[in-house]
Every structure is written in structure tokens, then in C-alpha cells.
PDB file of C-alpha atoms and ligand atoms in Angstrom:
ATOM      1  CA  MET A   1      16.429  29.533 -34.197  1.00 48.00           C
ATOM      2  CA  MET A   2      13.075  31.296 -32.795  1.00 50.00           C
ATOM      3  CA  THR A   3      13.374  32.651 -29.177  1.00 50.00           C
ATOM      4  CA  THR A   4      11.249  33.650 -26.272  1.00 50.00           C
ATOM      5  CA  ARG A   5      11.150  36.475 -24.380  1.00 55.00           C
ATOM      6  CA  SER A   6      13.326  35.410 -21.840  1.00 52.00           C
ATOM      7  CA  GLY A   7      15.959  34.269 -24.467  1.00 53.00           C
ATOM      8  CA  MET A   8      15.250  30.718 -24.010  1.00 52.00           C
ATOM      9  CA  THR A   9      14.772  29.043 -27.503  1.00 57.00           C
ATOM     10  CA  ILE A  10      11.983  27.008 -28.229  1.00 55.00           C
ATOM     11  CA  ALA A  11      13.897  24.002 -28.228  1.00 58.00           C
ATOM     12  CA  ALA A  12      15.235  24.666 -25.072  1.00 55.00           C
ATOM     13  CA  VAL A  13      11.727  25.027 -23.209  1.00 51.00           C
ATOM     14  CA  ALA A  14      10.552  22.088 -25.128  1.00 54.00           C
ATOM     15  CA  LEU A  15      13.319  19.886 -23.656  1.00 52.00           C
ATOM     16  CA  ALA A  16      12.983  21.249 -20.059  1.00 53.00           C
ATOM     17  CA  ALA A  17       8.956  20.628 -20.203  1.00 53.00           C
ATOM     18  CA  ALA A  18       9.841  17.070 -21.403  1.00 52.00           C
ATOM     19  CA  ALA A  19      12.287  16.388 -18.466  1.00 50.00           C
ATOM     20  CA  ALA A  20      10.142  17.590 -15.935  1.00 50.00           C
ATOM     21  CA  VAL A  21       7.621  15.078 -16.366  1.00 49.00           C
ATOM     22  CA  VAL A  22       9.749  11.927 -16.969  1.00 49.00           C
ATOM     23  CA  PRO A  23       9.683  10.542 -13.456  1.00 50.00           C
ATOM     24  CA  GLN A  24       6.085  10.639 -12.782  1.00 49.00           C
ATOM     25  CA  ALA A  25       4.322  11.148 -16.476  1.00 49.00           C
ATOM     26  CA  PHE A  26       0.915  11.700 -16.860  1.00 60.00           C
ATOM     27  CA  GLY A  27      -1.092   7.982 -16.997  1.00 70.00           C
ATOM     28  CA  HIS A  28       1.129   6.166 -14.272  1.00 84.00           C
ATOM     29  CA  ALA A  29      -0.883   3.859 -12.228  1.00 88.00           C
ATOM     30  CA  ALA A  30      -0.524   3.560  -8.569  1.00 90.00           C
ATOM     31  CA  LEU A  31      -2.290   0.593  -6.653  1.00 93.00           C
ATOM     32  CA  LYS A  32      -5.263   2.750  -4.911  1.00 95.00           C
ATOM     33  CA  THR A  33      -7.229  -0.410  -3.593  1.00 97.00           C
ATOM     34  CA  SER A  34      -7.686  -3.932  -3.636  1.00 98.00           C
ATOM     35  CA  SER A  35     -10.844  -6.565  -3.163  1.00 98.00           C
ATOM     36  CA  PRO A  36     -10.336  -8.202  -0.808  1.00 98.00           C
ATOM     37  CA  ALA A  37      -8.123  -5.447   0.503  1.00 98.00           C
ATOM     38  CA  SER A  38      -4.710  -6.416   1.353  1.00 97.00           C
ATOM     39  CA  GLY A  39      -4.068  -7.762   5.466  1.00 98.00           C
ATOM     40  CA  THR A  40      -8.089  -8.367   5.596  1.00 98.00           C
ATOM     41  CA  THR A  41      -9.691 -11.999   6.189  1.00 98.00           C
ATOM     42  CA  VAL A  42     -12.707 -12.408   4.243  1.00 97.00           C
ATOM     43  CA  ALA A  43     -15.094 -15.220   4.813  1.00 96.00           C
ATOM     44  CA  ALA A  44     -15.145 -16.854   1.397  1.00 94.00           C
ATOM     45  CA  LEU A  45     -13.153 -16.208  -1.918  1.00 95.00           C
ATOM     46  CA  PRO A  46     -14.996 -13.740  -3.711  1.00 95.00           C
ATOM     47  CA  ALA A  47     -15.766 -14.401  -7.656  1.00 96.00           C
ATOM     48  CA  PHE A  48     -13.488 -11.816  -8.448  1.00 97.00           C
ATOM     49  CA  VAL A  49     -10.610 -10.305  -7.354  1.00 98.00           C
ATOM     50  CA  LYS A  50     -10.273  -6.529  -8.018  1.00 98.00           C
ATOM     51  CA  ILE A  51      -7.584  -3.940  -8.351  1.00 98.00           C
ATOM     52  CA  THR A  52      -8.057  -0.374  -8.595  1.00 97.00           C
ATOM     53  CA  PHE A  53      -5.711   1.796 -10.202  1.00 96.00           C
ATOM     54  CA  SER A  54      -5.104   5.464  -9.956  1.00 94.00           C
ATOM     55  CA  GLU A  55      -5.008   5.707 -13.602  1.00 92.00           C
ATOM     56  CA  PRO A  56      -6.000   3.531 -16.208  1.00 93.00           C
ATOM     57  CA  VAL A  57      -4.212   0.457 -17.004  1.00 95.00           C
ATOM     58  CA  GLY A  58      -3.041   0.265 -20.241  1.00 94.00           C
ATOM     59  CA  SER A  59      -2.749  -4.090 -20.395  1.00 96.00           C
ATOM     60  CA  VAL A  60      -2.774  -6.490 -18.190  1.00 97.00           C
ATOM     61  CA  THR A  61       0.443  -8.835 -17.845  1.00 97.00           C
ATOM     62  CA  SER A  62      -0.325 -11.302 -15.466  1.00 97.00           C
ATOM     63  CA  VAL A  63      -2.789 -11.773 -12.140  1.00 98.00           C
ATOM     64  CA  ARG A  64      -1.648 -14.782  -9.776  1.00 98.00           C
ATOM     65  CA  LEU A  65      -3.523 -15.708  -6.607  1.00 98.00           C
ATOM     66  CA  LEU A  66      -1.614 -18.287  -4.943  1.00 97.00           C
ATOM     67  CA  ASP A  67      -2.454 -20.347  -1.956  1.00 96.00           C
ATOM     68  CA  ALA A  68       0.362 -21.372   0.560  1.00 93.00           C
ATOM     69  CA  LYS A  69       1.448 -24.407  -1.574  1.00 94.00           C
ATOM     70  CA  GLY A  70       2.011 -22.185  -4.581  1.00 95.00           C
ATOM     71  CA  LYS A  71      -1.116 -23.209  -6.403  1.00 96.00           C
ATOM     72  CA  ASP A  72      -2.697 -20.281  -8.815  1.00 97.00           C
ATOM     73  CA  HIS A  73      -6.472 -20.002  -8.254  1.00 97.00           C
ATOM     74  CA  VAL A  74      -6.870 -17.268 -10.933  1.00 98.00           C
ATOM     75  CA  VAL A  75      -8.872 -18.596 -13.967  1.00 97.00           C
ATOM     76  CA  THR A  76      -8.520 -15.704 -16.337  1.00 97.00           C
ATOM     77  CA  ALA A  77      -7.745 -11.662 -15.740  1.00 98.00           C
ATOM     78  CA  GLY A  78      -8.225  -8.724 -17.423  1.00 97.00           C
ATOM     79  CA  LEU A  79      -9.363  -4.991 -17.380  1.00 97.00           C
ATOM     80  CA  ASN A  80     -12.979  -4.390 -16.206  1.00 97.00           C
ATOM     81  CA  PRO A  81     -14.446  -3.231 -19.319  1.00 96.00           C
ATOM     82  CA  ARG A  82     -16.460  -0.526 -17.548  1.00 96.00           C
ATOM     83  CA  ASN A  83     -13.486   0.781 -15.846  1.00 96.00           C
ATOM     84  CA  ALA A  84     -10.408   1.049 -17.239  1.00 94.00           C
ATOM     85  CA  ALA A  85      -8.201   1.692 -14.035  1.00 96.00           C
ATOM     86  CA  GLN A  86      -9.604  -1.792 -12.746  1.00 97.00           C
ATOM     87  CA  VAL A  87      -8.240  -4.970 -13.225  1.00 98.00           C
ATOM     88  CA  MET A  88     -10.512  -7.896 -12.615  1.00 98.00           C
ATOM     89  CA  ALA A  89      -8.887 -11.535 -12.113  1.00 98.00           C
ATOM     90  CA  LYS A  90     -11.540 -14.471 -11.858  1.00 98.00           C
ATOM     91  CA  THR A  91     -10.957 -17.075  -9.385  1.00 97.00           C
ATOM     92  CA  LYS A  92     -11.455 -20.667  -8.739  1.00 95.00           C
ATOM     93  CA  ALA A  93     -12.509 -22.867  -6.017  1.00 84.00           C
ATOM     94  CA  SER A  94     -10.460 -22.287  -2.936  1.00 83.00           C
ATOM     95  CA  ALA A  95      -9.398 -23.761   0.575  1.00 90.00           C
ATOM     96  CA  PRO A  96      -9.363 -21.618   3.890  1.00 95.00           C
ATOM     97  CA  GLY A  97      -5.811 -20.059   4.066  1.00 96.00           C
ATOM     98  CA  THR A  98      -3.622 -17.197   3.473  1.00 97.00           C
ATOM     99  CA  TYR A  99      -3.403 -16.076  -0.575  1.00 97.00           C
ATOM    100  CA  THR A 100      -0.918 -13.863  -2.019  1.00 98.00           C
ATOM    101  CA  ALA A 101      -1.876 -11.993  -5.249  1.00 98.00           C
ATOM    102  CA  LYS A 102       0.579 -11.072  -7.459  1.00 98.00           C
ATOM    103  CA  TRP A 103      -0.038  -8.593 -10.209  1.00 98.00           C
ATOM    104  CA  ALA A 104       1.839  -7.418 -13.252  1.00 97.00           C
ATOM    105  CA  ILE A 105       0.757  -4.507 -15.491  1.00 97.00           C
ATOM    106  CA  VAL A 106       1.615  -2.236 -18.480  1.00 95.00           C
ATOM    107  CA  SER A 107       0.563   1.459 -17.464  1.00 92.00           C
ATOM    108  CA  ASP A 108      -1.260   3.859 -19.561  1.00 88.00           C
ATOM    109  CA  ASP A 109       2.334   5.277 -19.991  1.00 89.00           C
ATOM    110  CA  GLY A 110       3.952   2.444 -20.970  1.00 91.00           C
ATOM    111  CA  HIS A 111       5.799   1.781 -17.545  1.00 93.00           C
ATOM    112  CA  ARG A 112       5.500  -1.955 -16.339  1.00 95.00           C
ATOM    113  CA  GLU A 113       4.667  -2.176 -12.357  1.00 95.00           C
ATOM    114  CA  THR A 114       4.192  -4.999 -10.595  1.00 96.00           C
ATOM    115  CA  GLY A 115       2.814  -5.923  -6.748  1.00 96.00           C
ATOM    116  CA  THR A 116       1.998  -8.115  -4.315  1.00 97.00           C
ATOM    117  CA  PHE A 117      -0.971  -8.398  -1.466  1.00 97.00           C
ATOM    118  CA  ARG A 118      -1.730 -10.882   0.967  1.00 98.00           C
ATOM    119  CA  PHE A 119      -5.080 -11.760   2.400  1.00 98.00           C
ATOM    120  CA  THR A 120      -6.799 -14.437   4.386  1.00 98.00           C
ATOM    121  CA  VAL A 121     -10.054 -16.599   3.204  1.00 97.00           C
ATOM    122  CA  ALA A 122     -11.375 -18.082   6.414  1.00 95.00           C
ATOM    123  CA  ARG A 123     -13.722 -20.767   4.922  1.00 79.00           C
TER     124      ARG A 123
HETATM  125 CU1  LIG B 201       4.814   5.469 -15.500  1.00 74.98          CU
END
């Protein structure tokens, strides 16, 4: 077996390196911003709700935009073709009120992630 100068075997070095990156592996996407932003009030529901992550997203599992009655206002959701770190959800007509956005993605490193944020539509 090959040995490094420090005495650790090559295999042991590789294992240690792998263990060190497991909890926060490269490509783990964290929520960075959303539009509308969490906790804000917007005049009207925009045509697209945008959710931006710290890293490229592997795939979009689902995005829902629920009104107070639990009705979903998302027509379709997917990755922004010009920005792999941004999820876009096309919305449909809405009434004033508070909306809850629920998203689920698979991060570029294969981890499933979910989150929720709320905002208010004034009219
Ligand atoms: Cu991850």
C-alpha cells in the first residue's frame, strides 16, 4: 500500500477528505432570496414568483402558491433557463390576501430541500 510522508495511507487520506465535505457538500443549494420577498406586501401578484438559491438547482420537484383557502395559484414551475440557481413559478389570477409559497427542489448535490415563505397581495 502507498504511504504519504505523514504516514497516512492514500486510502485513509481519501476517506478523511470525503468525510470532511459530507454535511455541506459543494452544490448544496440554500435559499438566498425570493420575489416577492418573504413577509412583504406587493400591489399585485407578479406573473412569476422567483426563488433564488446559492447554488445551481438540480431539479424542481414542486412549487405551490396557496391562498387562504388552500387553492394553488401556480400554473407551472421550473428552472430559469438563463439562471440555473433560480426557480420560476408562473402564476394565475389571484384575489387580495396572504399567500404561502411552498417549494421543493433537488439540489445539485442530490439533496432534497423544501421551504415555505409568505407574502401579501394588496389587490
Ligand atoms: Cu446538499
